[in-house]
JSON list of C-alpha atoms in Angstrom, two decimals:
[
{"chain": "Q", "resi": 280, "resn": "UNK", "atom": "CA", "xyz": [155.05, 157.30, 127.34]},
{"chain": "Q", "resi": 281, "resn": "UNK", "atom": "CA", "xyz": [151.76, 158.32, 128.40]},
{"chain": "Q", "resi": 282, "resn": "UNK", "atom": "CA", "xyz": [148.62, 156.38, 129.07]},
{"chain": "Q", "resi": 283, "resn": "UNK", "atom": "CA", "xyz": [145.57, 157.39, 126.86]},
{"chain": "Q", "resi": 284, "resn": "UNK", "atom": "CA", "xyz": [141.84, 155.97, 127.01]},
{"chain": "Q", "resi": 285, "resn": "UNK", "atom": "CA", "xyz": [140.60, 155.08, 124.12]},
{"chain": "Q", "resi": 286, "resn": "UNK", "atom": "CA", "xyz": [136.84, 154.83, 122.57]},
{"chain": "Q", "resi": 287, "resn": "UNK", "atom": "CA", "xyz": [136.34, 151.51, 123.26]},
{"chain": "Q", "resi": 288, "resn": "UNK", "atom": "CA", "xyz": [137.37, 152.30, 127.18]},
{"chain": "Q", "resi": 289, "resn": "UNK", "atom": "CA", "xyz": [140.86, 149.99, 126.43]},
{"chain": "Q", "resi": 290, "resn": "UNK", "atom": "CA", "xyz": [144.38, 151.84, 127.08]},
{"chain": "Q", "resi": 291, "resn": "UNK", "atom": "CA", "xyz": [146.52, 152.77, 124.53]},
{"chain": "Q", "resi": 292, "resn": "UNK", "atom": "CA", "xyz": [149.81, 154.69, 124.96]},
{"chain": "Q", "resi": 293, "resn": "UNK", "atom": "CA", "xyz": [151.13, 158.40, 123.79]},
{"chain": "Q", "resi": 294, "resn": "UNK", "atom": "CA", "xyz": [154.94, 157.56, 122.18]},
{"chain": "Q", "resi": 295, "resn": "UNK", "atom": "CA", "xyz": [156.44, 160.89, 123.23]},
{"chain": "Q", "resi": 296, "resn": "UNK", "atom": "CA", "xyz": [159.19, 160.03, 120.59]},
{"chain": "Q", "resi": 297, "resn": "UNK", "atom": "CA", "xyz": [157.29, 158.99, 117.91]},
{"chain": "Q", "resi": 298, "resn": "UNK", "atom": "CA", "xyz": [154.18, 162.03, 118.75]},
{"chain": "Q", "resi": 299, "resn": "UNK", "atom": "CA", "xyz": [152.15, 158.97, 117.98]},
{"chain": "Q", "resi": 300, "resn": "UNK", "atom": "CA", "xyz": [149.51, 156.69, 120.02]},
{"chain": "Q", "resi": 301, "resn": "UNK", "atom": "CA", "xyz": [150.16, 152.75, 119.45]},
{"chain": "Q", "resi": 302, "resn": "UNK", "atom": "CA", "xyz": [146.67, 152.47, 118.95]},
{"chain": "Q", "resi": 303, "resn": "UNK", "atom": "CA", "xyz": [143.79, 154.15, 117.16]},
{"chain": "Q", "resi": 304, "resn": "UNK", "atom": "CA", "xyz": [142.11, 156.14, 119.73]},
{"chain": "Q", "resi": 305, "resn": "UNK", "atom": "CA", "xyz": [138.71, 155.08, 117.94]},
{"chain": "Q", "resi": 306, "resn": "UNK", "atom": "CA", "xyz": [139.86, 151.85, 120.16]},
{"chain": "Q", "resi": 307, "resn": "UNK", "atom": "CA", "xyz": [142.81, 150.03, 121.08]},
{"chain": "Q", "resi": 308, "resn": "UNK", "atom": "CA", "xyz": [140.51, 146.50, 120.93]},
{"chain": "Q", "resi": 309, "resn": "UNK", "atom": "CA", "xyz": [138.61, 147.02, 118.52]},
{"chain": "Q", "resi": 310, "resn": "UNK", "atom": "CA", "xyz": [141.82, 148.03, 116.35]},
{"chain": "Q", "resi": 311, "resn": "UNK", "atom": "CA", "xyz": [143.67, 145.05, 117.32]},
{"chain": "Q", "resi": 312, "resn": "UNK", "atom": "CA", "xyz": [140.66, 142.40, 116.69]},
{"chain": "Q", "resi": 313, "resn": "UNK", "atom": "CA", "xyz": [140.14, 144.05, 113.17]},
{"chain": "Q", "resi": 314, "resn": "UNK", "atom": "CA", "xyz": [143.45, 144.40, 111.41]},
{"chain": "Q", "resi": 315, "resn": "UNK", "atom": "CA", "xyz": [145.21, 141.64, 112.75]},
{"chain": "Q", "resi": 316, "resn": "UNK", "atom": "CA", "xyz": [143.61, 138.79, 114.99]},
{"chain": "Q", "resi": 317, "resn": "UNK", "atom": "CA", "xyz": [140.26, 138.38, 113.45]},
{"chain": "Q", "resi": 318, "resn": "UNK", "atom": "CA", "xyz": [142.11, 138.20, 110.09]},
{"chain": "Q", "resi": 319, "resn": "UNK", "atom": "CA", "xyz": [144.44, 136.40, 110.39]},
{"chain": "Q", "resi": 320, "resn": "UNK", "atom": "CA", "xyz": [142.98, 133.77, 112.36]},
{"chain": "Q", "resi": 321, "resn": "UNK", "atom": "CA", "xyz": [140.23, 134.01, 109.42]},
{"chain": "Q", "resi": 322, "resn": "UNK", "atom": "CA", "xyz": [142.99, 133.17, 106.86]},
{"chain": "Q", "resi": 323, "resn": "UNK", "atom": "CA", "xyz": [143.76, 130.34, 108.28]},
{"chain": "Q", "resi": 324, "resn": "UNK", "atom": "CA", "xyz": [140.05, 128.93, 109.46]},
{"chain": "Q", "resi": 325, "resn": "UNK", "atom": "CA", "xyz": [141.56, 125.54, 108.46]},
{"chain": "Q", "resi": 326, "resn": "UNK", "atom": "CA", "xyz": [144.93, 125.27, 109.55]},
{"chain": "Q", "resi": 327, "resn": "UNK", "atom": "CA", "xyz": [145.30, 123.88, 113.56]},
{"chain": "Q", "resi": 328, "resn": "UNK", "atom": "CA", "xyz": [149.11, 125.28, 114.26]},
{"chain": "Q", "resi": 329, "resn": "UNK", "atom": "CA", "xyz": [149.94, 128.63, 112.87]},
{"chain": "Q", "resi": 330, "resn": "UNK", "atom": "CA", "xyz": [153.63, 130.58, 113.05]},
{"chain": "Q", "resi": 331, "resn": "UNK", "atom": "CA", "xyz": [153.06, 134.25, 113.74]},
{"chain": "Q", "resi": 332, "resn": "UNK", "atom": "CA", "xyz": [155.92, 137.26, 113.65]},
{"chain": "Q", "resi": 333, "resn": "UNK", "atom": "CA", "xyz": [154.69, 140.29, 115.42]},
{"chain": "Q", "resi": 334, "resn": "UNK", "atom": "CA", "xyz": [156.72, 143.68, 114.14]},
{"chain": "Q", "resi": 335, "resn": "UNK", "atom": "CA", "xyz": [156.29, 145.68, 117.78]},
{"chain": "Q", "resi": 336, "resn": "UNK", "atom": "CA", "xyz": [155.46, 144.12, 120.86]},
{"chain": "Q", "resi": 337, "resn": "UNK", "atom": "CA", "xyz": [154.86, 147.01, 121.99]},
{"chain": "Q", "resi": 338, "resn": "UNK", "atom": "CA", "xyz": [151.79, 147.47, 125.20]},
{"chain": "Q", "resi": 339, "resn": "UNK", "atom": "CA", "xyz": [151.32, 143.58, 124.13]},
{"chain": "Q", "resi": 340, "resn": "UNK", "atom": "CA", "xyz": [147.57, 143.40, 123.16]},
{"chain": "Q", "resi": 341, "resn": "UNK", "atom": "CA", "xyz": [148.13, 142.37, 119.87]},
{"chain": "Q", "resi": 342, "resn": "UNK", "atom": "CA", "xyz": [149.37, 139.07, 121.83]},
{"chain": "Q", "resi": 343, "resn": "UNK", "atom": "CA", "xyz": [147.48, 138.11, 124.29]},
{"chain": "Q", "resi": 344, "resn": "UNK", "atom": "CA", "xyz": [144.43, 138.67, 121.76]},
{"chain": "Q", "resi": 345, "resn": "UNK", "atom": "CA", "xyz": [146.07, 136.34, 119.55]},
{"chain": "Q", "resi": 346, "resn": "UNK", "atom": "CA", "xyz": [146.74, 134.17, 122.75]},
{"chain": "Q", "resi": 347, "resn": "UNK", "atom": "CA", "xyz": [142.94, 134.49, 124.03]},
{"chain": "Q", "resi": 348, "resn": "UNK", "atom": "CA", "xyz": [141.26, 133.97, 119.81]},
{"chain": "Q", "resi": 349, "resn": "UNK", "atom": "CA", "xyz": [143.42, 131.24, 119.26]},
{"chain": "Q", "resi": 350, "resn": "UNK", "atom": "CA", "xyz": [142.21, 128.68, 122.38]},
{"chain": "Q", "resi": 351, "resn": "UNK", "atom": "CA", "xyz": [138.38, 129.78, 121.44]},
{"chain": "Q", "resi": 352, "resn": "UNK", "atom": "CA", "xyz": [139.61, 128.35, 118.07]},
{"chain": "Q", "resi": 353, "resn": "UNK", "atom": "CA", "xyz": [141.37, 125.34, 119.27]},
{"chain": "Q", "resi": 354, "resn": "UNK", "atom": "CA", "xyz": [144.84, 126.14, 117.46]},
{"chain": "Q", "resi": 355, "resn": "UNK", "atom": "CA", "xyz": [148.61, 125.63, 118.63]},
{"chain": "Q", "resi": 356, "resn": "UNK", "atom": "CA", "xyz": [150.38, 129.16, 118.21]},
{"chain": "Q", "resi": 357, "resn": "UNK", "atom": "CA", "xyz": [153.84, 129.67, 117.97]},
{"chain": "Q", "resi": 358, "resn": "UNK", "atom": "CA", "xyz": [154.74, 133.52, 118.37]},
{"chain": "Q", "resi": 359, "resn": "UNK", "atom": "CA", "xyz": [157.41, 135.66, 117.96]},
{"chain": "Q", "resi": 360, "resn": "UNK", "atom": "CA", "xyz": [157.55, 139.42, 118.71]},
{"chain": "Q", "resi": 361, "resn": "UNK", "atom": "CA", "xyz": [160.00, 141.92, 118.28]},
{"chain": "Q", "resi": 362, "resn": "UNK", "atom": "CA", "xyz": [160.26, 145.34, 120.12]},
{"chain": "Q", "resi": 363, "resn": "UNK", "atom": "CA", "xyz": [163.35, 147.17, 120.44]},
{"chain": "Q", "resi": 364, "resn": "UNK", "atom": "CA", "xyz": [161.79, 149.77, 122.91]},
{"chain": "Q", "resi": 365, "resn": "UNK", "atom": "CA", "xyz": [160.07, 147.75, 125.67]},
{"chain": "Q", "resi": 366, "resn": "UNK", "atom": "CA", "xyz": [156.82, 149.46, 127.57]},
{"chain": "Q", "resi": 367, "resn": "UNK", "atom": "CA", "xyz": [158.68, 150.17, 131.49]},
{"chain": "Q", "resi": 368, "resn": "UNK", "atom": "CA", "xyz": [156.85, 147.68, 134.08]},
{"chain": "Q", "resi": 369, "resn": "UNK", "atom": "CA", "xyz": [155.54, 150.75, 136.16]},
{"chain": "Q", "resi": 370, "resn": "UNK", "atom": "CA", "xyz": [153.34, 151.38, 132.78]},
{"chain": "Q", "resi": 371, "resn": "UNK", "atom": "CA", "xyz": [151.93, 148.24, 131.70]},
{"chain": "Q", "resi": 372, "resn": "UNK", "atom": "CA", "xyz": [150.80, 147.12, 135.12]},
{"chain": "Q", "resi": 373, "resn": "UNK", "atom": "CA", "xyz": [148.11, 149.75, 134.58]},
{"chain": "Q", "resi": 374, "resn": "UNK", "atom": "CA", "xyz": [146.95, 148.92, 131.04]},
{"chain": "Q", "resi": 375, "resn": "UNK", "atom": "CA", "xyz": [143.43, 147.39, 131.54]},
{"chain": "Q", "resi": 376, "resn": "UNK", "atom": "CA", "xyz": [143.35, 145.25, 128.91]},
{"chain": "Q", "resi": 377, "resn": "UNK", "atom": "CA", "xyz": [143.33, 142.02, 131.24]},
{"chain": "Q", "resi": 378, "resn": "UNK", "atom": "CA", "xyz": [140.14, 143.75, 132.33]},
{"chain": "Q", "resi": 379, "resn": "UNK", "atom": "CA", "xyz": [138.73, 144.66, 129.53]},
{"chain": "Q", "resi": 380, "resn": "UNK", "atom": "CA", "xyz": [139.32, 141.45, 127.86]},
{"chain": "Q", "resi": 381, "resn": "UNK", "atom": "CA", "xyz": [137.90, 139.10, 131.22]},
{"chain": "Q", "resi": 382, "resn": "UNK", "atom": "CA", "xyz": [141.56, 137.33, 131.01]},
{"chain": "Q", "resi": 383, "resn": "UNK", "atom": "CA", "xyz": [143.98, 136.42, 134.05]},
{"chain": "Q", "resi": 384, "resn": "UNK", "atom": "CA", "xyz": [145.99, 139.44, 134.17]},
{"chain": "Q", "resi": 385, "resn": "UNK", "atom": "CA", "xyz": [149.58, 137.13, 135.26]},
{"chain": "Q", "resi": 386, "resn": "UNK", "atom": "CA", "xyz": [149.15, 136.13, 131.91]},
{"chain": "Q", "resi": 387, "resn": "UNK", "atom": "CA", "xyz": [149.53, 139.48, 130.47]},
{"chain": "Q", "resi": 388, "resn": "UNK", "atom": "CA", "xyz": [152.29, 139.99, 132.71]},
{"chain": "Q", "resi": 389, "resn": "UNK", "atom": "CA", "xyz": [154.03, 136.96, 131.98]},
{"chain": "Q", "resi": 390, "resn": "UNK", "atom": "CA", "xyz": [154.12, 138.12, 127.93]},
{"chain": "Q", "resi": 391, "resn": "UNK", "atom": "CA", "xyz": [155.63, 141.53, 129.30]},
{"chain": "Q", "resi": 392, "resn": "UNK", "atom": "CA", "xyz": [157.67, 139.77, 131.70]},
{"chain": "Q", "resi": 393, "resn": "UNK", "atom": "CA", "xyz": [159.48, 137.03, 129.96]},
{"chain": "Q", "resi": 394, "resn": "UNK", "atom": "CA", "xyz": [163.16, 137.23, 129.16]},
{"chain": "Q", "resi": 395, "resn": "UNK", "atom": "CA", "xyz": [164.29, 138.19, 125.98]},
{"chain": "Q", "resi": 396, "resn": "UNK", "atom": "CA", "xyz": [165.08, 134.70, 124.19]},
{"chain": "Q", "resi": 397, "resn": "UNK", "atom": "CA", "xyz": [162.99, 132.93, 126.51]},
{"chain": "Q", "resi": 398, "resn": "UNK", "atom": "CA", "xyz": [160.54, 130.27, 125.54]},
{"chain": "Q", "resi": 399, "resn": "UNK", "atom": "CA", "xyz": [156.97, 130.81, 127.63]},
{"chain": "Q", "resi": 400, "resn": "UNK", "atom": "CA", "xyz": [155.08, 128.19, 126.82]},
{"chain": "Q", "resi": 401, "resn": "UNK", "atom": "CA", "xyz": [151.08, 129.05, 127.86]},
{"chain": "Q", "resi": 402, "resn": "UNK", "atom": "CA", "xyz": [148.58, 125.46, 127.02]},
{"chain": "Q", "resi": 403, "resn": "UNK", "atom": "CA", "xyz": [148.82, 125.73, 123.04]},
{"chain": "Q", "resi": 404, "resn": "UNK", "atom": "CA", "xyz": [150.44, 128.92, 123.30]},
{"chain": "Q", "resi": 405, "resn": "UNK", "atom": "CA", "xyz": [154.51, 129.29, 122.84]},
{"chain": "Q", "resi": 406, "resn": "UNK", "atom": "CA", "xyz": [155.80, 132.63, 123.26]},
{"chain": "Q", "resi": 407, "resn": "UNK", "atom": "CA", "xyz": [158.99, 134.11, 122.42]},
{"chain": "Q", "resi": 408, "resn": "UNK", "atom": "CA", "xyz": [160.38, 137.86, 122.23]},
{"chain": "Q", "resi": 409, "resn": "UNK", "atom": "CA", "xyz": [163.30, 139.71, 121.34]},
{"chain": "Q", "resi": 410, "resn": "UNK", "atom": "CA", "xyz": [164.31, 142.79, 122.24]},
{"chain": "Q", "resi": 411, "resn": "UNK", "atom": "CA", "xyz": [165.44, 144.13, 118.53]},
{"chain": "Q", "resi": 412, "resn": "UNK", "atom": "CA", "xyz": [165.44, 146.52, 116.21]},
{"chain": "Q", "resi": 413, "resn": "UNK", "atom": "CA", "xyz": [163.89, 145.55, 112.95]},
{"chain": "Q", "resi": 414, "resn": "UNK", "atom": "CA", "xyz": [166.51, 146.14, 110.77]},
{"chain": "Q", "resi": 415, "resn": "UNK", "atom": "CA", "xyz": [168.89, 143.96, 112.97]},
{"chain": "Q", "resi": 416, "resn": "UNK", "atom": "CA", "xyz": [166.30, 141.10, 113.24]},
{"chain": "Q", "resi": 417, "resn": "UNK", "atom": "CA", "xyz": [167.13, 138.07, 111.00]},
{"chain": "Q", "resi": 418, "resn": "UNK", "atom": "CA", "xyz": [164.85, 135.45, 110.61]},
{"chain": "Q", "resi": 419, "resn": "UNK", "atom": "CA", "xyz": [165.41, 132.15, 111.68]},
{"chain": "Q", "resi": 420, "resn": "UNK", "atom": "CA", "xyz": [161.77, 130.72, 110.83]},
{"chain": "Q", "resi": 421, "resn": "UNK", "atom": "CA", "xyz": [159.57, 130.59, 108.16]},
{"chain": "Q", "resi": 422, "resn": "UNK", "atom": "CA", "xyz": [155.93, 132.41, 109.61]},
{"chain": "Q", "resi": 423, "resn": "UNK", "atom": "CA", "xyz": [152.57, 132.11, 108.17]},
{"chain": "Q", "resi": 424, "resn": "UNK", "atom": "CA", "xyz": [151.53, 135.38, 109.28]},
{"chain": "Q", "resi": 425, "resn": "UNK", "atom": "CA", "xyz": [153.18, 138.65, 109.81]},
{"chain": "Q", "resi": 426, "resn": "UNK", "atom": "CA", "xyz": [151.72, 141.36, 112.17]},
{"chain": "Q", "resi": 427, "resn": "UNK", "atom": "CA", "xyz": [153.42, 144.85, 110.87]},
{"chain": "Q", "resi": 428, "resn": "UNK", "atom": "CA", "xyz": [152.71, 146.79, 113.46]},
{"chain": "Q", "resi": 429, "resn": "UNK", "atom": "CA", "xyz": [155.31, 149.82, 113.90]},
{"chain": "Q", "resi": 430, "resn": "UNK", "atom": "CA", "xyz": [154.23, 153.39, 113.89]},
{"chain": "Q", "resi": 431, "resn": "UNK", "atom": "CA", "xyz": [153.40, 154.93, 111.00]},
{"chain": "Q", "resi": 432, "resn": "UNK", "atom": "CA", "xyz": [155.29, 155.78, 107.86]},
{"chain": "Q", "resi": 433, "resn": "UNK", "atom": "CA", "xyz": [155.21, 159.21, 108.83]},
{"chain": "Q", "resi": 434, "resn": "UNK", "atom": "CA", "xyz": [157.00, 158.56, 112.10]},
{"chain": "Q", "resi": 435, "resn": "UNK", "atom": "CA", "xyz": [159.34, 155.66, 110.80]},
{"chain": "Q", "resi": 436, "resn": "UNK", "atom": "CA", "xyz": [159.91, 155.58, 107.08]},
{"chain": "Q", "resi": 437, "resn": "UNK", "atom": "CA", "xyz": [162.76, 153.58, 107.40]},
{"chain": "Q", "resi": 438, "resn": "UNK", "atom": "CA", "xyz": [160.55, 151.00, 108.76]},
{"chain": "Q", "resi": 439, "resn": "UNK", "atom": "CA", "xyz": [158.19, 151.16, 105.31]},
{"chain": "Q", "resi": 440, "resn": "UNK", "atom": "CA", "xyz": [161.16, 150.23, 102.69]},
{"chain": "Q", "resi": 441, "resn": "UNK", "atom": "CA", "xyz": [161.42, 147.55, 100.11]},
{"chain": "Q", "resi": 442, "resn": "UNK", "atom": "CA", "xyz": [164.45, 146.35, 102.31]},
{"chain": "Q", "resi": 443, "resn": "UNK", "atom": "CA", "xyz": [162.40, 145.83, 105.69]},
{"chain": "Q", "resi": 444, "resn": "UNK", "atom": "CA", "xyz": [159.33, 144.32, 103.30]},
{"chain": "Q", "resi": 445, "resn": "UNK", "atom": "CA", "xyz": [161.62, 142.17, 101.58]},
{"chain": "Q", "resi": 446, "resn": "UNK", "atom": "CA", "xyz": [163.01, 140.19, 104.75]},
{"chain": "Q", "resi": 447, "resn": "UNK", "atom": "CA", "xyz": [159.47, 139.97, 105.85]},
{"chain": "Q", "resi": 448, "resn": "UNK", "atom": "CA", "xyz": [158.45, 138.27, 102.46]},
{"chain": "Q", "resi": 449, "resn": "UNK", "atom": "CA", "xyz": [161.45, 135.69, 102.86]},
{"chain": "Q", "resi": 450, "resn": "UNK", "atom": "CA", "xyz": [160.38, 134.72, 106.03]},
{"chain": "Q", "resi": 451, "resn": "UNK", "atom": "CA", "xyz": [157.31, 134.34, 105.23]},
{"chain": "Q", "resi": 452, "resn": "UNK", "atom": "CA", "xyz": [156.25, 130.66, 104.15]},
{"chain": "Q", "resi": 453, "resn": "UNK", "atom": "CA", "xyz": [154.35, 130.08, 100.68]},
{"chain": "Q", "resi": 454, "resn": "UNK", "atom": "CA", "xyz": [150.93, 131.53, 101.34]},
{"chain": "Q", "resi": 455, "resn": "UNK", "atom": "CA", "xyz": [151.27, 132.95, 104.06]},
{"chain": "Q", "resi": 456, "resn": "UNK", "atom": "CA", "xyz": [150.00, 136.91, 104.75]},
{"chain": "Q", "resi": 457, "resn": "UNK", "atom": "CA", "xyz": [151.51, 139.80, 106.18]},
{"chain": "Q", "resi": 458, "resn": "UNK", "atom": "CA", "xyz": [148.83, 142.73, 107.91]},
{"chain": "Q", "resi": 459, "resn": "UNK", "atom": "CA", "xyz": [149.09, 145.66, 108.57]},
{"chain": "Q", "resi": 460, "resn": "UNK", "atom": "CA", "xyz": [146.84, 148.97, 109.43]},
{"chain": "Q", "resi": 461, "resn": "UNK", "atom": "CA", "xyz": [148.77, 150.99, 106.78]},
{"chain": "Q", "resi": 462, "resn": "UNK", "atom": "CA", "xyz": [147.32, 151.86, 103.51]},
{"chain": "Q", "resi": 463, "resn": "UNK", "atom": "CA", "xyz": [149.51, 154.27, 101.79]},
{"chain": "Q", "resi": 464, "resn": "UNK", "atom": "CA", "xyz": [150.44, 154.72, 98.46]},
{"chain": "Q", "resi": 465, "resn": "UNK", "atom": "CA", "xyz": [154.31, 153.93, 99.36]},
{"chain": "Q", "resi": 466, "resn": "UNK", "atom": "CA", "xyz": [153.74, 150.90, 101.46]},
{"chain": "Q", "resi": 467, "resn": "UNK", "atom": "CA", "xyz": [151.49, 149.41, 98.96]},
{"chain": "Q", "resi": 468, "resn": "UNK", "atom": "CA", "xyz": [154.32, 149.74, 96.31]},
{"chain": "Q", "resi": 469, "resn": "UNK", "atom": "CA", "xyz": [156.98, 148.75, 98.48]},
{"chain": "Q", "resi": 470, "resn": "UNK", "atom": "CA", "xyz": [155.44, 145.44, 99.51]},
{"chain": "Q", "resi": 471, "resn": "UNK", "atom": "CA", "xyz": [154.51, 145.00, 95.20]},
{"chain": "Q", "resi": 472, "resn": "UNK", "atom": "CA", "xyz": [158.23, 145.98, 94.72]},
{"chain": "Q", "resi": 473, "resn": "UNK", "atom": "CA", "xyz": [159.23, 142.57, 96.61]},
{"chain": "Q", "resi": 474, "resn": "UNK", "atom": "CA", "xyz": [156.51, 140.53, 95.32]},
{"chain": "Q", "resi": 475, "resn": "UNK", "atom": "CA", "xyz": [153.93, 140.65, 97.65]},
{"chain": "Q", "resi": 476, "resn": "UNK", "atom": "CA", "xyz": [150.20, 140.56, 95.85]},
{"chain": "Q", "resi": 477, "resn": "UNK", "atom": "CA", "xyz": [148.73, 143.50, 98.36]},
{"chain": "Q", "resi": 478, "resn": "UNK", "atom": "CA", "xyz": [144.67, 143.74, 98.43]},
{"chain": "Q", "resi": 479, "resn": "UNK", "atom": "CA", "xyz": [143.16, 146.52, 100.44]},
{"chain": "Q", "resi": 480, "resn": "UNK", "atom": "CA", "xyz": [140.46, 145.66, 103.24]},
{"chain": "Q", "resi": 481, "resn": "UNK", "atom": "CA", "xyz": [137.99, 148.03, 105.13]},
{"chain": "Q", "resi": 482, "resn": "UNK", "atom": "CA", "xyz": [140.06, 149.22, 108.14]},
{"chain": "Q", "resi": 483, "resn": "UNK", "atom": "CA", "xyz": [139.47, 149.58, 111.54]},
{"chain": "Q", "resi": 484, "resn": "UNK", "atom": "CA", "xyz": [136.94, 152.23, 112.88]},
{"chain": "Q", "resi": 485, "resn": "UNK", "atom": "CA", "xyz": [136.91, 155.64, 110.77]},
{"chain": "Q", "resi": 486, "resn": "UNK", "atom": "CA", "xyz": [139.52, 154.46, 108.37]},
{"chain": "Q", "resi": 487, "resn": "UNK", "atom": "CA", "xyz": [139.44, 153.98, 105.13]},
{"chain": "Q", "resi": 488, "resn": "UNK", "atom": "CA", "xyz": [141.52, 150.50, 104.34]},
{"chain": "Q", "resi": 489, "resn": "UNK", "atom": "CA", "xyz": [144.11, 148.38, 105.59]},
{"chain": "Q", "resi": 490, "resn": "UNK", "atom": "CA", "xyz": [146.17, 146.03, 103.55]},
{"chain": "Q", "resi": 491, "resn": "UNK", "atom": "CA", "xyz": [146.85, 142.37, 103.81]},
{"chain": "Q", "resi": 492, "resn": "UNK", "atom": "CA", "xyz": [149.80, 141.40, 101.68]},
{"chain": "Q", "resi": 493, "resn": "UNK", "atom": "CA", "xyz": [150.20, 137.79, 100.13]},
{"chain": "Q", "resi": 494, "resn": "UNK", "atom": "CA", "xyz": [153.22, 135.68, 99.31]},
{"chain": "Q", "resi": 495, "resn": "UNK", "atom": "CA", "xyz": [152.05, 133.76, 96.35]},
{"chain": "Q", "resi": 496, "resn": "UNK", "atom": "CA", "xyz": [153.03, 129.92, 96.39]},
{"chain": "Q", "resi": 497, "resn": "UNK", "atom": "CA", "xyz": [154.76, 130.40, 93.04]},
{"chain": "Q", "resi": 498, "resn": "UNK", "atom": "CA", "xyz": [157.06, 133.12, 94.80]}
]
């Protein structure tokens, strides 16, 4: 792993495995805000306590966004993340994001930092992660909103399958969304394959769409 400034000044990382960045180098914030935090939390304007699955914990910004969005907006968050391939401490003491975002950096540490299994529970904010592959997670929740968030399909097909999409739809409650910064022509017919109603959105920076993926209440 390698660190990598992006255009909005916020780190991102260079997956030597994967020959992939987590985040769009047009900017790791800006990215994070647009496909998942601002809409999600958007969604759900209305609803005060919202169950969130994150697919790749990864350098953790998706989180403590979420964390930081959801006190401005007054809501009780219960999150669950998911990374089989955790970021090595010598790495993510340097991201900047605490920075960047004007946050308490021990709170960013303490996401990275918690034991796998382990309940942190931050004001409104609970907090748990397991270290996982995907296709060994099983759900033992029902979520409102899914953050898909693994590298792309190019990288990890087997991460972009009707299978994967349809344990996320069954543990996803009725009405609730899954996101995700992938717009292809095979994820879009995966996620319809399992009975998702998918809708494109603009997508972050340069790119074209995104998709947010609904489980209808009749489903």
């Amino acid at each position: 792993m390698k660190l990598q400034q992006t255009a909005d000044n916020s780190y991102t990382l260079f997956s030597t495995k994967a020959k992939q960045t987590y985040h769009s180098m047009e900017g790791a914030i800006m990215e994070a805000k647009h496909v998942y935090v601002t809409p999600a939390l958007t969604h759900f304007q209305d609803k005060n306590e919202l169950h969130i699955l994150e697919i790749g914990f990864g350098t953790g910004l998706n989180t403590i966004i979420t964390l930081l969005e959801s006190q401005k907006a007054n809501k009780t968050i219960f999150y669950e993340t998911i990374e089989a391939y955790p970021v090595p401490k010598e790495i993510y003491y340097e991201l900047n994001y605490p920075e960047k975002l004007s946050c308490n950096k021990e709170i960013f540490l303490e996401l990275h930092e918690a034991l796998p299994g382990e309940i942190k529970t931050l004001q409104h904010f609970s907090f748990l992660k397991k270290h996982t592959k995907i296709e060994d997670y099983i759900p033992d929740q029902f979520f409102d909103i899914i953050y898909f968030d693994a590298f792309s399909p190019d990288a990890q097909p087997e991460l972009w399958t009707a299978e994967i999409f349809n344990k996320m739809f069954h543990a996803l409650a009725p009405n609730g969304i899954l996101l995700t910064y992938s717009a292809k022509g095979t994820v879009k017919r995966a996620l319809r394959a399992v009975g998702f109603e998918v809708k494109r959105l603009p997508g972050a920076g340069s790119k074209h769409h995104m998709l947010v993926a609904e489980k209808n209440s009749a489903n």
